[in-house]
Short mmCIF file of C-alpha atoms in Angstrom, two decimals:
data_model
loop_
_atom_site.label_atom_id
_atom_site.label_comp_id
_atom_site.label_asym_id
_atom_site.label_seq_id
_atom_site.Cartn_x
_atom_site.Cartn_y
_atom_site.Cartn_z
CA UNK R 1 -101.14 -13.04 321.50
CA UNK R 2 -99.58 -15.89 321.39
CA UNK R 3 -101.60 -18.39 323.83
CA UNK R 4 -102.25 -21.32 320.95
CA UNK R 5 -98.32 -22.09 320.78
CA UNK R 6 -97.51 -21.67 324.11
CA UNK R 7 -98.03 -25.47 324.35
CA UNK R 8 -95.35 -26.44 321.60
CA UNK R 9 -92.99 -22.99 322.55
CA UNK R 10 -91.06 -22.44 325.73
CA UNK R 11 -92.80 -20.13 327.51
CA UNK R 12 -90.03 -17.80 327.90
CA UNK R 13 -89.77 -17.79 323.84
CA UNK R 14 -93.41 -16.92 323.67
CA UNK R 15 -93.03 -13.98 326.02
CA UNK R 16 -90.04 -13.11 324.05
CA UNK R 17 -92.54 -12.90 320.95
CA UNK R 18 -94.83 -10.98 322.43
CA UNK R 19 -92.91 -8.33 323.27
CA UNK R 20 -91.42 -8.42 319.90
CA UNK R 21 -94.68 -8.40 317.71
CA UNK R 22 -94.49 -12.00 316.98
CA UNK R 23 -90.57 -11.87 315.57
CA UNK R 24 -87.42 -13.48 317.76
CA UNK R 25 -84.43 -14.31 315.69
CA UNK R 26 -82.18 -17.94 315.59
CA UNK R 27 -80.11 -16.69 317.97
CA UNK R 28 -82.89 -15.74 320.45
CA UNK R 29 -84.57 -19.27 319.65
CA UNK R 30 -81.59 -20.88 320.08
CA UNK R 31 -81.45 -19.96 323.96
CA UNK R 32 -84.91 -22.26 324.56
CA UNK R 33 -84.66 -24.20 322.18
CA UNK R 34 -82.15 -26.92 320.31
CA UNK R 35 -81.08 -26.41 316.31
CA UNK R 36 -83.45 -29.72 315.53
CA UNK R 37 -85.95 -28.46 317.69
CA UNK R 38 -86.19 -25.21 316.08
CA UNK R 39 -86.03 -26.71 312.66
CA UNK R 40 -89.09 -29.05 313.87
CA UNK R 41 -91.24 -25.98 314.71
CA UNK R 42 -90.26 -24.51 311.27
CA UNK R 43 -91.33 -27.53 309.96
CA UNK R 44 -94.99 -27.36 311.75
CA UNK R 45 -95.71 -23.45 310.38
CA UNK R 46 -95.03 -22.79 314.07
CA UNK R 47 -92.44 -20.72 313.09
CA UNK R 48 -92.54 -19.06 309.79
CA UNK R 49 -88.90 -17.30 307.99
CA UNK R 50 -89.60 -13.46 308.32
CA UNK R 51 -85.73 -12.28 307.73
CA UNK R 52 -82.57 -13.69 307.05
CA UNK R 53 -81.75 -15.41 310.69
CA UNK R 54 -85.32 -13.80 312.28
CA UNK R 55 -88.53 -16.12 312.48
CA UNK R 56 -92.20 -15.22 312.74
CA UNK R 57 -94.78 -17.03 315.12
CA UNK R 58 -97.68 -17.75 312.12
CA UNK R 59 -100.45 -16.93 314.96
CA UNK R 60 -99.01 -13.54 314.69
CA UNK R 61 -100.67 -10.82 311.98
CA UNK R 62 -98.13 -8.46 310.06
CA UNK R 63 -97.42 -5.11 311.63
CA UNK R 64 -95.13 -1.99 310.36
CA UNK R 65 -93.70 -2.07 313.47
CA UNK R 66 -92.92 -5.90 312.70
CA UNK R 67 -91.57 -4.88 309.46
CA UNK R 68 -89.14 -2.25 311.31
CA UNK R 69 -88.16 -4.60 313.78
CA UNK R 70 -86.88 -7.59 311.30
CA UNK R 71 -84.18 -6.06 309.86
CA UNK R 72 -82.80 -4.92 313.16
CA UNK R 73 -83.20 -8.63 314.30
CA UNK R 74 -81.55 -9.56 311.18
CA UNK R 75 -78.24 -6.66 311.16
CA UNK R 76 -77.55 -6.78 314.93
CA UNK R 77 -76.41 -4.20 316.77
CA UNK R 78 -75.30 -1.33 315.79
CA UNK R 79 -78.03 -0.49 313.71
CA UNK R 80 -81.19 1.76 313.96
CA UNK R 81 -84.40 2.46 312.26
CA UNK R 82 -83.36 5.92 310.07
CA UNK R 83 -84.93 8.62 308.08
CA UNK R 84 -88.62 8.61 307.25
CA UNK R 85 -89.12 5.20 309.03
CA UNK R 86 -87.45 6.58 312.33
CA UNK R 87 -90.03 9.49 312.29
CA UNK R 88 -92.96 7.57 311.71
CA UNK R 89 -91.77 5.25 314.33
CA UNK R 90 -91.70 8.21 317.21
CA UNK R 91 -95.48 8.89 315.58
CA UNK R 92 -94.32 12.06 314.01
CA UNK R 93 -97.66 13.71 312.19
CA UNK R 94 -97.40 14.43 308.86
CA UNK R 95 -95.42 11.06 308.21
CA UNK R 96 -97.52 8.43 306.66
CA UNK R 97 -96.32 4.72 307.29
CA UNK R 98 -92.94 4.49 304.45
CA UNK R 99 -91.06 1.82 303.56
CA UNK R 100 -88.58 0.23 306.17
CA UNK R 101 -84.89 2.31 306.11
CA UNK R 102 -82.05 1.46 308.74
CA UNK R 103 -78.80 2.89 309.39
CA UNK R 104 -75.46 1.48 310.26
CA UNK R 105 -71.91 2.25 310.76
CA UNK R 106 -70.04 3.10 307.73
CA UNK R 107 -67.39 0.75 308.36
CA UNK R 108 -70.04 -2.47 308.41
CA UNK R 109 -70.81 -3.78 304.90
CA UNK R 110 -74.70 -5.52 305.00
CA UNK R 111 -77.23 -5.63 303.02
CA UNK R 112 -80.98 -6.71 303.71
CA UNK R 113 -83.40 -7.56 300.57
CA UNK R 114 -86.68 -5.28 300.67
CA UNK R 115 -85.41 -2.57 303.23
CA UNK R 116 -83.01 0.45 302.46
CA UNK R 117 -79.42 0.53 304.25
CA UNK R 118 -78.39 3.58 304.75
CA UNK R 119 -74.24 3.42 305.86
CA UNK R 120 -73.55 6.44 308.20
CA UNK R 121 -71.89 8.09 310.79
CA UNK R 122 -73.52 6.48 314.04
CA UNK R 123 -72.31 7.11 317.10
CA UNK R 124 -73.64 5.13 320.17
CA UNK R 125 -75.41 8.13 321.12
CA UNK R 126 -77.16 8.56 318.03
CA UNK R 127 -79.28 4.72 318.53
CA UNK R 128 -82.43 5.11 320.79
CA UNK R 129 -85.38 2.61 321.75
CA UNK R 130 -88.68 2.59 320.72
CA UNK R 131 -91.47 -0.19 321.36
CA UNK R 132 -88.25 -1.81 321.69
CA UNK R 133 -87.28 -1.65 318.70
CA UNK R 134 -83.57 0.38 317.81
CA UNK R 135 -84.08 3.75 316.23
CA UNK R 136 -81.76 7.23 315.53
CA UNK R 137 -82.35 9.37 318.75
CA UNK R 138 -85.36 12.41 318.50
CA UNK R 139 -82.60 14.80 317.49
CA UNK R 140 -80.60 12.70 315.04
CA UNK R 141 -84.12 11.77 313.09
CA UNK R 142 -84.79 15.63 312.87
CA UNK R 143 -81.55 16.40 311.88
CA UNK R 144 -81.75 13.10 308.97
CA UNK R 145 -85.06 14.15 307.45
CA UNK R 146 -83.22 17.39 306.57
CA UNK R 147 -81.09 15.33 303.74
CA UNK R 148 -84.60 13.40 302.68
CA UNK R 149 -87.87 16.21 303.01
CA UNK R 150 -87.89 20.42 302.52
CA UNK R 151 -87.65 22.60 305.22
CA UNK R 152 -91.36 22.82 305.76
CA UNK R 153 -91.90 19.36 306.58
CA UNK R 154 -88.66 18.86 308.73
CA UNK R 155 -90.17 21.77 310.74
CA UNK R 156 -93.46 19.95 311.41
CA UNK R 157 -91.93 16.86 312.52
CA UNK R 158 -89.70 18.93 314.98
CA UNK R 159 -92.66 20.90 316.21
CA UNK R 160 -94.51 17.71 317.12
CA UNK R 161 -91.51 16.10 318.78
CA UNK R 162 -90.92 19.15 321.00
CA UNK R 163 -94.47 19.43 321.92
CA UNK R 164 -95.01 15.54 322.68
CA UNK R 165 -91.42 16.21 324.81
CA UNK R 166 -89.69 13.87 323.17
CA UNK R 167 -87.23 16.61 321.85
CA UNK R 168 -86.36 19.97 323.46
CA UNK R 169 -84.34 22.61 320.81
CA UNK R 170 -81.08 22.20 323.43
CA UNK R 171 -80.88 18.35 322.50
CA UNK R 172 -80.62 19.47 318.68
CA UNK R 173 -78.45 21.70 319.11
CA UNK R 174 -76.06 19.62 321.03
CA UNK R 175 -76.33 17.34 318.44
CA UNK R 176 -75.54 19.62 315.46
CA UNK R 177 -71.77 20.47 317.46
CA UNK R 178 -71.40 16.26 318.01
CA UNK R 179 -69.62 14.65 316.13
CA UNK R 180 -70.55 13.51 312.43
CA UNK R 181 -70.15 15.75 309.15
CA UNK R 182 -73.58 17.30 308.21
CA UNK R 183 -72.44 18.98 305.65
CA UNK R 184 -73.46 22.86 304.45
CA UNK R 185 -76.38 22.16 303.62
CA UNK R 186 -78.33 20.18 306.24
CA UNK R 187 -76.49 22.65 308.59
CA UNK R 188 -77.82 25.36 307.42
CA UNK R 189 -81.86 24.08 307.25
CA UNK R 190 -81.24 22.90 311.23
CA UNK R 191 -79.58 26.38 312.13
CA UNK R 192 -82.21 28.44 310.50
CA UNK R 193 -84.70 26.26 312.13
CA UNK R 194 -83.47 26.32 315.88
CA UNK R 195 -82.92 30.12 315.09
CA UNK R 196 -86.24 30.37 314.60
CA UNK R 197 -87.72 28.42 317.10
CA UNK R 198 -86.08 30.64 319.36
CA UNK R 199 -87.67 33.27 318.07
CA UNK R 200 -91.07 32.08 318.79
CA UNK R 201 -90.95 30.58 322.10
CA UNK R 202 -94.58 29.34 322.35
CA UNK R 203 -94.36 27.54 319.43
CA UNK R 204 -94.59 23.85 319.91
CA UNK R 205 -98.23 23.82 322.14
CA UNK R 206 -99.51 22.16 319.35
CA UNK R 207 -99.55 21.53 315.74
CA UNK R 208 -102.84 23.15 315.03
CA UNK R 209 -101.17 26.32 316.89
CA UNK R 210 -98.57 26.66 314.93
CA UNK R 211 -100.79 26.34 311.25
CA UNK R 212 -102.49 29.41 312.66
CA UNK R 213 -99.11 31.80 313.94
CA UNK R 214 -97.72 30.70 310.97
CA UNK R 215 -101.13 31.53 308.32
CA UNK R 216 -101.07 34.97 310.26
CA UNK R 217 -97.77 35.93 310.05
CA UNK R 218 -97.42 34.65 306.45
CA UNK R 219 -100.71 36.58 305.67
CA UNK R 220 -98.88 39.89 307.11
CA UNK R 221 -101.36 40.54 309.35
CA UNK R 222 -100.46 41.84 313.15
CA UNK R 223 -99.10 39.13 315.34
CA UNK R 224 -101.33 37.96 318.46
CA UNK R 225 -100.40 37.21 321.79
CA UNK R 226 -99.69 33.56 322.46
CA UNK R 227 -101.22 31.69 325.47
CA UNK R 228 -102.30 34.98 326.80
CA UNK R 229 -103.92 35.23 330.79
CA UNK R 230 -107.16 36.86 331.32
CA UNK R 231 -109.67 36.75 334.24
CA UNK R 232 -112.92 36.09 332.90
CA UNK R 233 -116.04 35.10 335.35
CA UNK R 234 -114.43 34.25 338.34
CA UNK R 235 -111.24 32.82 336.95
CA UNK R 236 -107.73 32.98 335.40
CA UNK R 237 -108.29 31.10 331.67
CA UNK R 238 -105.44 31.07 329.42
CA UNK R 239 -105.90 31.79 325.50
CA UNK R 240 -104.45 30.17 322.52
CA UNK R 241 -104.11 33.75 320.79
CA UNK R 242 -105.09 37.19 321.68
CA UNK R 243 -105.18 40.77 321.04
CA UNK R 244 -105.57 42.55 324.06
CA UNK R 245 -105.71 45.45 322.66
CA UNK R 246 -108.50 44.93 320.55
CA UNK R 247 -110.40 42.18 323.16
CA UNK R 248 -110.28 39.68 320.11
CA UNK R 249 -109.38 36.00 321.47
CA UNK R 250 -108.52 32.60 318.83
CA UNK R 251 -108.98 29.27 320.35
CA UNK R 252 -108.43 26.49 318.49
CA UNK R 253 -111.33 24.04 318.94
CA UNK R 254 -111.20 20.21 318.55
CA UNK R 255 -114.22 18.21 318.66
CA UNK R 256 -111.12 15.34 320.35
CA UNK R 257 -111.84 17.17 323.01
CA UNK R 258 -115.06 17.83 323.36
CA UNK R 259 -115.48 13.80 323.90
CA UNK R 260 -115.30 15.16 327.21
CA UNK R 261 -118.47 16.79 328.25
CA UNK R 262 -117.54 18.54 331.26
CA UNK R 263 -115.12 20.61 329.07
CA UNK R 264 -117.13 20.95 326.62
CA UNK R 265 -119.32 22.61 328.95
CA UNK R 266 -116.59 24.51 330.88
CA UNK R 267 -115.53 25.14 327.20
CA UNK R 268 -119.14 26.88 326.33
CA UNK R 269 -119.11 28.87 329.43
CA UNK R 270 -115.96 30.34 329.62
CA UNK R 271 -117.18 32.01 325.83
CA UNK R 272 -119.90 33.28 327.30
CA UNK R 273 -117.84 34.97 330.00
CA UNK R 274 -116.09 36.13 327.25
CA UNK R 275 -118.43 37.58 325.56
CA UNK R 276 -119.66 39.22 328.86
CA UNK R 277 -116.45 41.25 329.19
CA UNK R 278 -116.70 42.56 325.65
CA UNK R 279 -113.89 39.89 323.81
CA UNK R 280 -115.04 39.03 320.44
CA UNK R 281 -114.14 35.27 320.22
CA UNK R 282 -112.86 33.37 316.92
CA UNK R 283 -113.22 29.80 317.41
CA UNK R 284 -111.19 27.86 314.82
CA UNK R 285 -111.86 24.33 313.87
CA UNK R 286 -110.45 21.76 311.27
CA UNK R 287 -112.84 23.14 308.70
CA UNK R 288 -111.09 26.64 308.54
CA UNK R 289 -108.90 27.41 305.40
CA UNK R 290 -106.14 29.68 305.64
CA UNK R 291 -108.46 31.93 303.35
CA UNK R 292 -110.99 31.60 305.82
CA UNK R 293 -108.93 32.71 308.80
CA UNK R 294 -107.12 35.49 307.14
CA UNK R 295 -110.47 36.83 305.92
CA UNK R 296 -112.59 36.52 309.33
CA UNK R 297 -109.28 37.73 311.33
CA UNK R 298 -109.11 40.37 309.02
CA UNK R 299 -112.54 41.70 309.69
CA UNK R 300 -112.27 41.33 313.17
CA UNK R 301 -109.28 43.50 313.57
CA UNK R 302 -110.72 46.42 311.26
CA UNK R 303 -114.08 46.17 313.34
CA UNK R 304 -112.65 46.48 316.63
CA UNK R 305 -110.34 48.79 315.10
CA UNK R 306 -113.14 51.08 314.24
CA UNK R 307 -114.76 51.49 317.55
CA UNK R 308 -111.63 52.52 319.07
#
C-alpha cells in the first residue's frame, strides 16, 4: 500500500502505516524519524496533516475506518470509538457508515474539530480493539445505542452481534450490574431486551430469522418450531421453522448461498424429499413482504388445517 515511499520512509514507519490505513501520528514518526526529518517529508506531500498531531501518507486513499482511527491517534489513550460509529465499526447491519463519535473519561477535557466527543463513564473494561483501532466493548456499544436509537433498532444490532459471536446476552448483562450510572431509562430498554431474548432462545441464527418469528408473532398467528429436526430421504436436516403438526416447513432462502452449487443442489433435493413425506414447504426470500408471509402462512395453516 505503501511501496512508492518506502524509499524516502523507514521501513518500519511504512509498516506502521499500513497497518494503520495510511495514518501514524508525531509521536509514532518521531520513533524513525528526527523533528527536521519529519518536517522535510511534510514538506515533500510525503506526509500530509490528517489530525491535530496524526499525519497521512498522500499514497494512501481516505477510508471511514481512517476517519475513526484519527481522532484516536489524535486523543490518546483512554479513548474509544462510541455510539453509532462503534456499531458500524463491529459491522453491525442496519448501521449505515455515520459520522465519527469517540468517548472519553469524564474527567479529561478535549476536544477534536469535525468528530463528536462524547465525555463518559469509561472504565478500562469498557475500551476494545477493532482493525486496531480503540472502540467501546460489544456490550457497552449495545448498551450506548440505547441513549441514541429506539428499542427496535438497538435490538437488531444486538441480534447481529450475538449471532456473529461477538456478544453473548451473559456479557450484557454483566455489564448492566458494572459499574457506570445508566440511568432508568436505558436500564429499562436493556432489561426488557435481555428478558426477552431469554425468552426466545433461538433467536440470534440470523437476522433474516428473526424478521420472520417476529412478522409471525406480531401478525398473531401460531408460533412455529425453531430449527426443528426431521429425517427426510436418508438424513437428519434441520429447519429454520416448522409446524410439525401440520407438516408445514419455512426456510429462509438466500441466493448468497446458492453461489454455491453443490448446496444449491443439496438445497433442491432435500425439498423434494420434503415434499415426498407430505411437508408443504414455504421458501422465503428477500422479495417477501410481511403481507406476503402473513397471507401465504396464513393459507397454509387453514389448508393443512382442513385435511386434518
Amino acid at each position: 500500500m505503501l511501496k512508492c515511499t518506502v524509499v524516502l520512509v523507514p521501513p518500519g514507519l511504512a509498516k506502521l502505516g499500513e497497518r494503520q490505513f495510511g495514518l501514524v501520528s508525531r509521536h509514532q514518526a518521531l520513533e524513525y524519524l528526527s523533528a527536521g526529518q519529519l518536517a522535510r517529508r511534510a514538506a515533500q506531500n510525503i506526509l500530509v496533516r490528517h489530525w491535530r498531531g496524526v499525519y497521512r501518507f498522500s499514497a494512501v486513499p481516505s477510508s471511514w475506518r481512517q476517519r475513526a482511527l484519527g481522532p484516536v491517534l489524535a486523543i490518546g489513550p483512554p479513548v474509544a470509538v462510541w455510539g453509532l460509529a462503534a456499531a458500524h465499526l463491529w459491522g453491525a447491519e442496519h448501521i449505515a457508515p455515520p459520522p465519527v463519535a469517540v468517548a472519553v473519561p469524564k474527567s479529561r477535557n478535549v476536544r477534536a474539530d469535525g468528530c463528536q466527543v462524547a465525555r463518559v463513564v469509561l472504565p478500562a473494561a469498557d475500551i476494545d480493539e477493532r482493525y486496531g483501532i480503540s472502540v467501546t466493548s460489544a456490550a457497552r456499544t449495545v448498551i450506548d445505542l440505547s441513549r441514541l436509537v429506539g428499542p427496535a433498532l438497538v435490538g437488531r444490532v444486538a441480534d447481529d452481534l450475538i449471532r456473529r459471536r461477538l456478544l453473548t446476552l451473559e456479557a450484557l448483562e454483566r455489564r448492566l450490574s458494572g459499574a457506570g450510572a445508566l440511568g432508568r431509562h436505558r436500564l429499562g430498554v436493556m432489561s426488557a431486551l435481555i428478558d426477552a431474548r431469554h425468552a426466545d432462545a433461538g433467536r440470534g441464527a440470523s437476522t433474516a430469522e428473526d424478521w420472520v418469528w417476529d412478522t409471525i408473532a406480531g401478525a398473531g398467528l401460531p408460533l412455529p418450531v425453531r430449527h426443528h429436526p426431521v429425517w427426510v430421504g436418508d438424513r437428519w436436516c434441520e429447519l429454520d421453522f416448522a409446524y410439525p403438526r401440520w407438516r408445514i416447513a419455512m426456510e429462509y432462502d438466500s441466493a448468497e448461498f446458492h453461489r454455491d452449487l453443490r448446496r444449491f443442489h443439496g438445497d433442491r433435493a432435500r425439498a423434494s424429499d420434503l415434499a415426498l413425506e407430505n411437508w408443504l414447504l414455504l421458501q422465503i426470500t428477500a422479495s417477501w413482504t410481511a403481507e406476503k408471509l402473513v397471507s401465504r402462512l396464513g393459507r397454509a395453516v387453514s389448508q393443512r388445517d382442513g385435511l386434518r
